[in-house]
mmCIF file of C-alpha atoms in Angstrom:
data_model
loop_
_atom_site.group_PDB
_atom_site.id
_atom_site.type_symbol
_atom_site.label_atom_id
_atom_site.label_comp_id
_atom_site.label_asym_id
_atom_site.label_seq_id
_atom_site.Cartn_x
_atom_site.Cartn_y
_atom_site.Cartn_z
ATOM 1 C CA UNK H 236 108.916 117.828 126.759
ATOM 2 C CA UNK H 237 110.472 116.539 129.945
ATOM 3 C CA UNK H 238 107.085 116.012 131.590
ATOM 4 C CA UNK H 239 103.421 116.011 130.682
ATOM 5 C CA UNK H 240 101.733 119.377 131.068
ATOM 6 C CA UNK H 241 98.178 119.328 132.330
ATOM 7 C CA UNK H 242 96.405 122.515 131.306
ATOM 8 C CA UNK H 243 97.345 125.800 129.635
ATOM 9 C CA UNK H 244 100.140 124.420 127.528
ATOM 10 C CA UNK H 245 99.870 127.554 125.394
ATOM 11 C CA UNK H 246 101.563 129.558 128.144
ATOM 12 C CA UNK H 247 103.338 126.822 130.133
ATOM 13 C CA UNK H 248 104.971 124.646 127.479
ATOM 14 C CA UNK H 249 108.693 125.365 127.135
ATOM 15 C CA UNK H 250 109.250 123.428 123.898
ATOM 16 C CA UNK H 251 107.926 124.318 120.460
ATOM 17 C CA UNK H 252 107.100 120.646 119.989
ATOM 18 C CA UNK H 253 104.637 118.240 121.548
ATOM 19 C CA UNK H 254 101.138 118.648 122.927
ATOM 20 C CA UNK H 255 99.615 118.990 126.386
ATOM 21 C CA UNK H 256 96.609 117.524 128.153
ATOM 22 C CA UNK H 257 93.793 120.050 128.364
ATOM 23 C CA UNK H 258 90.194 120.246 129.449
ATOM 24 C CA UNK H 259 88.510 120.880 126.122
ATOM 25 C CA UNK H 260 86.148 123.401 127.683
ATOM 26 C CA UNK H 261 88.830 125.420 129.491
ATOM 27 C CA UNK H 262 92.243 126.968 129.192
ATOM 28 C CA UNK H 263 93.987 129.527 127.027
ATOM 29 C CA UNK H 264 92.505 129.566 123.532
ATOM 30 C CA UNK H 265 95.497 129.609 121.256
ATOM 31 C CA UNK H 266 95.063 127.730 117.984
ATOM 32 C CA UNK H 267 95.258 124.016 118.811
ATOM 33 C CA UNK H 268 96.872 124.965 122.173
ATOM 34 C CA UNK H 269 100.127 126.053 120.574
ATOM 35 C CA UNK H 270 102.550 128.250 122.494
ATOM 36 C CA UNK H 271 101.506 131.888 122.604
ATOM 37 C CA UNK H 272 104.737 133.717 121.823
ATOM 38 C CA UNK H 273 106.386 136.325 119.643
ATOM 39 C CA UNK H 274 109.685 134.441 119.750
ATOM 40 C CA UNK H 275 110.180 133.134 116.215
ATOM 41 C CA UNK H 276 113.392 131.196 116.902
ATOM 42 C CA UNK H 277 113.178 127.728 115.392
ATOM 43 C CA UNK H 278 109.546 128.177 114.329
ATOM 44 C CA UNK H 279 108.285 126.363 111.226
ATOM 45 C CA UNK H 280 104.818 127.934 111.115
ATOM 46 C CA UNK H 281 103.467 131.024 112.854
ATOM 47 C CA UNK H 282 99.693 131.146 113.199
ATOM 48 C CA UNK H 283 98.276 134.654 113.527
ATOM 49 C CA UNK H 284 95.036 136.535 113.130
ATOM 50 C CA UNK H 285 94.120 139.718 111.295
ATOM 51 C CA UNK H 286 90.829 140.866 112.851
ATOM 52 C CA UNK H 287 89.768 143.200 110.045
ATOM 53 C CA UNK H 288 86.320 143.593 108.543
ATOM 54 C CA UNK H 289 86.422 147.187 107.330
ATOM 55 C CA UNK H 290 86.663 146.043 103.691
ATOM 56 C CA UNK H 291 83.418 144.075 103.510
ATOM 57 C CA UNK H 292 80.725 144.866 100.947
ATOM 58 C CA UNK H 293 77.872 143.247 102.886
ATOM 59 C CA UNK H 294 77.748 141.756 106.391
ATOM 60 C CA UNK H 295 80.446 142.602 108.960
ATOM 61 C CA UNK H 296 81.661 140.456 111.833
ATOM 62 C CA UNK H 297 84.784 138.809 110.409
ATOM 63 C CA UNK H 298 86.902 140.831 112.841
ATOM 64 C CA UNK H 299 85.765 138.225 115.358
ATOM 65 C CA UNK H 300 86.867 135.364 113.084
ATOM 66 C CA UNK H 301 90.375 134.690 114.472
ATOM 67 C CA UNK H 302 89.043 134.304 118.006
ATOM 68 C CA UNK H 303 86.262 132.001 116.806
ATOM 69 C CA UNK H 304 88.632 129.748 114.839
ATOM 70 C CA UNK H 305 90.930 129.457 117.865
ATOM 71 C CA UNK H 306 87.971 128.556 120.087
ATOM 72 C CA UNK H 307 86.744 125.976 117.558
ATOM 73 C CA UNK H 308 90.155 124.286 117.493
ATOM 74 C CA UNK H 309 89.971 122.908 121.042
ATOM 75 C CA UNK H 310 88.666 119.490 119.978
ATOM 76 C CA UNK H 311 91.373 119.222 117.336
ATOM 77 C CA UNK H 312 93.972 119.499 120.089
ATOM 78 C CA UNK H 313 92.543 116.500 121.980
ATOM 79 C CA UNK H 314 93.386 113.645 119.614
ATOM 80 C CA UNK H 315 95.564 112.880 116.620
ATOM 81 C CA UNK H 316 93.893 114.608 113.652
ATOM 82 C CA UNK H 317 91.740 112.502 111.339
ATOM 83 C CA UNK H 318 92.601 110.996 108.894
ATOM 84 C CA UNK H 319 96.294 111.669 109.428
ATOM 85 C CA UNK H 320 96.861 109.521 112.522
ATOM 86 C CA UNK H 321 99.782 111.549 113.864
ATOM 87 C CA UNK H 322 100.357 114.537 116.122
ATOM 88 C CA UNK H 323 101.713 117.163 113.708
ATOM 89 C CA UNK H 324 103.405 118.962 116.582
ATOM 90 C CA UNK H 325 105.758 116.075 117.238
ATOM 91 C CA UNK H 326 107.581 117.165 114.066
ATOM 92 C CA UNK H 327 106.367 120.656 113.132
ATOM 93 C CA UNK H 328 107.229 123.660 115.322
ATOM 94 C CA UNK H 329 104.072 125.799 115.354
ATOM 95 C CA UNK H 330 103.310 128.842 117.491
ATOM 96 C CA UNK H 331 100.340 131.151 117.882
ATOM 97 C CA UNK H 332 101.837 134.594 117.281
ATOM 98 C CA UNK H 333 98.628 136.356 118.298
ATOM 99 C CA UNK H 334 96.956 139.007 116.171
ATOM 100 C CA UNK H 335 98.273 141.675 113.842
ATOM 101 C CA UNK H 336 97.786 145.094 115.398
ATOM 102 C CA UNK H 337 96.531 147.905 113.217
ATOM 103 C CA UNK H 338 94.846 151.231 113.839
ATOM 104 C CA UNK H 339 91.240 150.656 112.802
ATOM 105 C CA UNK H 340 90.596 154.398 113.130
ATOM 106 C CA UNK H 341 93.285 155.247 110.594
ATOM 107 C CA UNK H 342 92.312 152.988 107.674
ATOM 108 C CA UNK H 343 94.984 154.126 105.231
ATOM 109 C CA UNK H 344 97.653 152.686 107.542
ATOM 110 C CA UNK H 345 96.112 149.214 107.690
ATOM 111 C CA UNK H 346 97.681 147.754 104.541
ATOM 112 C CA UNK H 347 101.202 148.694 105.626
ATOM 113 C CA UNK H 348 100.576 147.351 109.129
ATOM 114 C CA UNK H 349 99.630 143.947 107.708
ATOM 115 C CA UNK H 350 102.615 143.940 105.340
ATOM 116 C CA UNK H 351 105.013 144.686 108.203
ATOM 117 C CA UNK H 352 103.371 142.018 110.377
ATOM 118 C CA UNK H 353 103.967 139.463 107.617
ATOM 119 C CA UNK H 354 107.494 140.673 106.849
ATOM 120 C CA UNK H 355 108.522 140.203 110.473
ATOM 121 C CA UNK H 356 107.327 136.598 110.522
ATOM 122 C CA UNK H 357 108.638 135.670 107.084
ATOM 123 C CA UNK H 358 112.058 137.197 107.780
ATOM 124 C CA UNK H 359 112.550 134.584 110.506
ATOM 125 C CA UNK H 360 112.149 131.753 107.992
ATOM 126 C CA UNK H 361 108.764 130.694 109.382
ATOM 127 C CA UNK H 362 105.758 130.080 107.157
ATOM 128 C CA UNK H 363 102.467 131.816 107.892
ATOM 129 C CA UNK H 364 98.998 130.435 108.547
ATOM 130 C CA UNK H 365 96.744 133.455 108.913
ATOM 131 C CA UNK H 366 93.129 133.795 110.034
ATOM 132 C CA UNK H 367 90.948 136.624 108.799
ATOM 133 C CA UNK H 368 89.242 138.877 109.000
ATOM 134 C CA UNK H 369 87.764 139.673 105.654
ATOM 135 C CA UNK H 370 89.451 138.619 102.429
ATOM 136 C CA UNK H 371 91.159 141.947 101.819
ATOM 137 C CA UNK H 372 93.903 140.782 104.203
ATOM 138 C CA UNK H 373 95.214 138.401 101.531
ATOM 139 C CA UNK H 374 96.364 141.323 99.364
ATOM 140 C CA UNK H 375 98.968 142.750 101.783
ATOM 141 C CA UNK H 376 99.925 139.198 102.746
ATOM 142 C CA UNK H 377 100.623 138.456 99.069
ATOM 143 C CA UNK H 378 102.794 141.568 98.834
ATOM 144 C CA UNK H 379 104.979 140.315 101.696
ATOM 145 C CA UNK H 380 105.063 136.730 100.419
ATOM 146 C CA UNK H 381 106.013 137.814 96.887
ATOM 147 C CA UNK H 382 108.882 139.831 98.379
ATOM 148 C CA UNK H 383 110.075 136.777 100.278
ATOM 149 C CA UNK H 384 109.573 134.004 97.735
ATOM 150 C CA UNK H 385 109.747 135.935 94.460
ATOM 151 C CA UNK H 386 107.011 137.036 92.139
ATOM 152 C CA UNK H 387 104.874 136.006 90.546
ATOM 153 C CA UNK H 388 103.499 133.404 92.919
ATOM 154 C CA UNK H 389 100.812 130.879 92.087
ATOM 155 C CA UNK H 390 97.644 130.884 94.160
ATOM 156 C CA UNK H 391 95.047 128.297 95.020
ATOM 157 C CA UNK H 392 91.961 130.310 95.845
ATOM 158 C CA UNK H 393 88.870 128.661 97.350
ATOM 159 C CA UNK H 394 85.905 131.038 97.203
ATOM 160 C CA UNK H 395 82.383 131.719 96.029
ATOM 161 C CA UNK H 396 83.703 134.935 94.486
ATOM 162 C CA UNK H 397 86.521 135.542 92.030
ATOM 163 C CA UNK H 398 87.559 138.836 93.724
ATOM 164 C CA UNK H 399 88.880 140.218 90.436
ATOM 165 C CA UNK H 400 86.472 143.125 90.064
ATOM 166 C CA UNK H 401 88.244 146.255 88.780
ATOM 167 C CA UNK H 402 89.837 148.568 91.347
ATOM 168 C CA UNK H 403 92.702 150.847 90.378
ATOM 169 C CA UNK H 404 92.810 152.811 93.618
ATOM 170 C CA UNK H 405 95.973 151.840 95.538
ATOM 171 C CA UNK H 406 94.447 152.859 98.878
ATOM 172 C CA UNK H 407 91.007 151.251 98.669
ATOM 173 C CA UNK H 408 89.945 148.623 101.180
ATOM 174 C CA UNK H 409 87.746 146.169 99.281
ATOM 175 C CA UNK H 410 87.457 142.426 99.792
ATOM 176 C CA UNK H 411 86.311 141.867 96.201
ATOM 177 C CA UNK H 412 89.231 143.343 94.274
ATOM 178 C CA UNK H 413 92.409 141.862 95.779
ATOM 179 C CA UNK H 414 93.239 139.484 92.953
ATOM 180 C CA UNK H 415 92.593 142.130 90.291
ATOM 181 C CA UNK H 416 95.296 144.148 92.049
ATOM 182 C CA UNK H 417 97.500 141.098 92.593
ATOM 183 C CA UNK H 418 97.482 140.273 88.871
ATOM 184 C CA UNK H 419 98.027 143.908 87.899
ATOM 185 C CA UNK H 420 100.898 144.181 90.399
ATOM 186 C CA UNK H 421 102.536 141.018 89.103
ATOM 187 C CA UNK H 422 102.207 139.332 92.509
ATOM 188 C CA UNK H 423 100.523 136.263 91.041
ATOM 189 C CA UNK H 424 100.657 134.454 87.708
ATOM 190 C CA UNK H 425 97.084 133.897 86.498
ATOM 191 C CA UNK H 426 98.065 131.049 84.187
ATOM 192 C CA UNK H 427 99.489 129.025 87.102
ATOM 193 C CA UNK H 428 96.776 130.010 89.561
ATOM 194 C CA UNK H 429 93.413 128.390 90.131
ATOM 195 C CA UNK H 430 90.134 129.374 91.764
ATOM 196 C CA UNK H 431 87.897 126.664 93.200
ATOM 197 C CA UNK H 432 84.201 126.808 94.069
ATOM 198 C CA UNK H 433 83.214 130.023 92.284
ATOM 199 C CA UNK H 434 79.547 130.793 91.770
ATOM 200 C CA UNK H 435 79.421 134.499 90.988
ATOM 201 C CA UNK H 436 79.984 136.154 87.625
ATOM 202 C CA UNK H 437 82.577 138.659 86.483
ATOM 203 C CA UNK H 438 83.118 139.839 82.918
ATOM 204 C CA UNK H 439 86.893 139.595 83.408
ATOM 205 C CA UNK H 440 88.403 136.808 85.504
ATOM 206 C CA UNK H 441 91.914 138.165 84.777
ATOM 207 C CA UNK H 442 93.012 134.922 83.146
ATOM 208 C CA UNK H 443 93.022 132.894 86.358
ATOM 209 C CA UNK H 444 92.101 129.237 85.828
ATOM 210 C CA UNK H 445 88.688 128.353 87.293
ATOM 211 C CA UNK H 446 87.033 125.250 88.701
ATOM 212 C CA UNK H 447 83.663 126.685 89.621
ATOM 213 C CA UNK H 448 81.323 124.940 92.029
ATOM 214 C CA UNK H 449 79.175 123.286 89.329
ATOM 215 C CA UNK H 450 82.365 121.951 87.714
ATOM 216 C CA UNK H 451 83.447 120.372 91.008
ATOM 217 C CA UNK H 452 79.981 118.916 91.586
ATOM 218 C CA UNK H 453 79.847 117.488 88.044
ATOM 219 C CA UNK H 454 83.441 116.234 87.771
ATOM 220 C CA UNK H 455 84.197 115.287 91.372
ATOM 221 C CA UNK H 456 86.930 115.994 93.870
ATOM 222 C CA UNK H 457 89.500 113.656 92.299
ATOM 223 C CA UNK H 458 89.344 115.599 89.035
ATOM 224 C CA UNK H 459 89.584 118.874 90.947
ATOM 225 C CA UNK H 460 92.681 117.699 92.825
ATOM 226 C CA UNK H 461 94.371 116.588 89.617
ATOM 227 C CA UNK H 462 93.564 119.836 87.829
ATOM 228 C CA UNK H 463 94.790 122.019 90.713
ATOM 229 C CA UNK H 464 98.134 120.187 90.773
ATOM 230 C CA UNK H 465 98.403 120.442 86.997
ATOM 231 C CA UNK H 466 97.846 124.210 87.068
ATOM 232 C CA UNK H 467 100.202 125.184 89.909
ATOM 233 C CA UNK H 468 102.878 122.562 89.304
ATOM 234 C CA UNK H 469 105.973 123.013 91.486
ATOM 235 C CA UNK H 470 105.633 126.788 91.703
ATOM 236 C CA UNK H 471 105.760 128.588 95.071
ATOM 237 C CA UNK H 472 102.062 128.714 95.907
ATOM 238 C CA UNK H 473 99.928 130.728 98.290
ATOM 239 C CA UNK H 474 96.682 129.045 99.376
ATOM 240 C CA UNK H 475 93.780 131.235 100.453
ATOM 241 C CA UNK H 476 90.522 129.714 101.662
ATOM 242 C CA UNK H 477 87.487 131.976 101.887
ATOM 243 C CA UNK H 478 85.038 130.022 104.016
ATOM 244 C CA UNK H 479 82.160 131.111 101.754
ATOM 245 C CA UNK H 480 83.540 128.611 99.245
ATOM 246 C CA UNK H 481 81.374 126.246 101.287
ATOM 247 C CA UNK H 482 77.634 126.233 100.717
ATOM 248 C CA UNK H 483 75.728 128.281 103.334
ATOM 249 C CA UNK H 484 74.330 125.012 104.669
ATOM 250 C CA UNK H 485 77.872 124.218 105.843
ATOM 251 C CA UNK H 486 79.135 127.755 106.501
ATOM 252 C CA UNK H 487 76.341 130.196 107.349
ATOM 253 C CA UNK H 488 78.685 132.390 109.381
ATOM 254 C CA UNK H 489 80.184 134.468 106.624
ATOM 255 C CA UNK H 490 79.728 137.900 105.112
ATOM 256 C CA UNK H 491 78.563 137.118 101.571
ATOM 257 C CA UNK H 492 76.997 133.626 101.451
ATOM 258 C CA UNK H 493 76.079 132.166 98.057
ATOM 259 C CA UNK H 494 74.024 128.969 97.562
ATOM 260 C CA UNK H 495 75.367 126.050 95.543
ATOM 261 C CA UNK H 496 78.814 125.794 97.075
ATOM 262 C CA UNK H 497 81.095 122.955 98.073
ATOM 263 C CA UNK H 498 80.309 120.722 100.997
ATOM 264 C CA UNK H 499 82.707 120.613 103.913
ATOM 265 C CA UNK H 500 83.555 117.037 102.966
ATOM 266 C CA UNK H 501 84.431 118.042 99.393
ATOM 267 C CA UNK H 502 86.649 120.889 100.543
ATOM 268 C CA UNK H 503 88.452 118.802 103.143
ATOM 269 C CA UNK H 504 89.157 116.053 100.640
ATOM 270 C CA UNK H 505 90.637 118.504 98.155
ATOM 271 C CA UNK H 506 92.802 120.239 100.761
ATOM 272 C CA UNK H 507 94.025 116.954 102.232
ATOM 273 C CA UNK H 508 95.318 115.870 98.845
ATOM 274 C CA UNK H 509 97.465 118.919 98.107
ATOM 275 C CA UNK H 510 100.569 117.502 99.753
ATOM 276 C CA UNK H 511 102.603 117.781 96.540
ATOM 277 C CA UNK H 512 102.006 121.525 96.298
ATOM 278 C CA UNK H 513 104.828 123.884 97.316
ATOM 279 C CA UNK H 514 102.827 125.909 99.838
ATOM 280 C CA UNK H 515 104.690 129.033 100.948
ATOM 281 C CA UNK H 516 101.772 130.704 102.734
ATOM 282 C CA UNK H 517 98.175 130.037 103.727
ATOM 283 C CA UNK H 518 95.138 131.813 105.088
ATOM 284 C CA UNK H 519 91.557 131.022 106.071
ATOM 285 C CA UNK H 520 89.274 134.052 105.988
ATOM 286 C CA UNK H 521 85.732 135.455 106.189
ATOM 287 C CA UNK H 522 84.480 133.543 109.244
ATOM 288 C CA UNK H 523 81.829 135.874 110.714
ATOM 289 C CA UNK H 524 80.704 134.509 114.098
ATOM 290 C CA UNK H 525 77.607 136.755 114.509
ATOM 291 C CA UNK H 526 76.005 134.875 111.611
ATOM 292 C CA UNK H 527 77.225 131.400 112.578
ATOM 293 C CA UNK H 528 75.071 128.568 113.914
ATOM 294 C CA UNK H 529 76.454 126.217 116.583
ATOM 295 C CA UNK H 530 79.984 127.198 115.484
ATOM 296 C CA UNK H 531 79.766 125.066 112.340
ATOM 297 C CA UNK H 532 81.507 127.689 110.190
ATOM 298 C CA UNK H 533 84.328 128.185 112.679
ATOM 299 C CA UNK H 534 84.659 124.409 113.063
ATOM 300 C CA UNK H 535 85.041 123.996 109.311
ATOM 301 C CA UNK H 536 87.684 126.732 109.229
ATOM 302 C CA UNK H 537 89.606 125.168 112.118
ATOM 303 C CA UNK H 538 89.615 121.751 110.448
ATOM 304 C CA UNK H 539 90.821 123.207 107.153
ATOM 305 C CA UNK H 540 93.610 125.019 109.002
ATOM 306 C CA UNK H 541 94.598 121.855 110.855
ATOM 307 C CA UNK H 542 94.790 119.916 107.602
ATOM 308 C CA UNK H 543 97.034 122.602 106.117
ATOM 309 C CA UNK H 544 99.413 122.190 109.053
ATOM 310 C CA UNK H 545 99.391 118.418 108.516
ATOM 311 C CA UNK H 546 100.393 118.980 104.874
ATOM 312 C CA UNK H 547 103.355 121.064 106.013
ATOM 313 C CA UNK H 548 104.281 118.488 108.656
ATOM 314 C CA UNK H 549 104.513 115.832 105.960
ATOM 315 C CA UNK H 550 106.647 118.100 103.785
ATOM 316 C CA UNK H 551 108.997 118.755 106.690
ATOM 317 C CA UNK H 552 109.326 115.044 107.471
ATOM 318 C CA UNK H 553 110.004 114.413 103.768
ATOM 319 C CA UNK H 554 112.609 117.195 103.711
ATOM 320 C CA UNK H 555 110.692 119.322 101.197
ATOM 321 C CA UNK H 556 109.395 122.132 103.413
#
C-alpha cells in the first residue's frame, strides 16, 4: 500500500496485500478486514460464506454463521496473529468474496448453486476458505474440489459426528450423510482420510480412519497430529471443521452439541501443526449464533479460520502452495 488506510479497508484498500488500521468496534465486517470483492485476479484465497441451515436435523440458526464469524474476526485483524508473529496478508492475497447466493425457496437447486459458486472461485486458481452454514455445504464443495484437484481427495474432518449415515437419495439435504455420499461417489478416499473428535456412534464408518474424542484426550494432541499426517500423507486434502467438534463448554452455539469434545486449545494446537498437509480447500461450519454465549463459538471459529490462513501463508512463502 502506498499509504496507511484508517478505517474500512475492506472497501477502500486497493491492494490485495497488507492490512489497515481499524476501530475494532466499527467498520465493514469482512473477514479480518479483507477486501470485499468478486475480482479474483491474483487471489490466493477467497473467503466466502454459505448461509444455509435447511439441512439440519436439530437446531437451526447456522444460516447466521458466516456473518457471526466475520464479526468475531475483528480482534484478529488488530495485531499479528498468535503464535505466528507475522501478518499473513503481507504475503498471502486473501479476499472476502461475500456469500454464495441460492434460492432457499427452491431447495433442489441449492446443491448446484453451491457447486457453481465453488467452480467459479476454483477456476481462477484461488483456494477456498468457506464458512457455513450447516455441514451439508461440504458435500457440494467436495464435488467442485474433486473436479479441480482430482478424485479421490483426502479429508481431515473435525466433528462430533461421523456424518456417514446411509443416504442414497441424490437430492436430499441432510447434514449427517455427506461423507457417506462422498465415499460412495468416489470424492474421498476413506483410507487416507481421518475424522477427529467423534463422539457419536454409527454401525458403518465407511472405512474412514478415526481419532475419536476419548482417543485424543487419552493420547494427546501430539499423537493426534502425527497420526493425521501419517494418514493423509502428501495427498491433496480438504479440511472441514464442524465447530461441534469442540465440547459445548467451548462451543455452545451449534446445532447438535455433544458433551465430551475437544477443548479450543486442543483443536487450535492440532490445526496449527498441520503445515505439512497439502490443503486444497477448507471450511468451518455449524456456528449457530442464536445458541451462542458471548460469541465464544464464533470466536473459536474465527481463530481456527485465521490459523488455516496462516498455514497457507507459510506454504506460499515456502513455495509449496
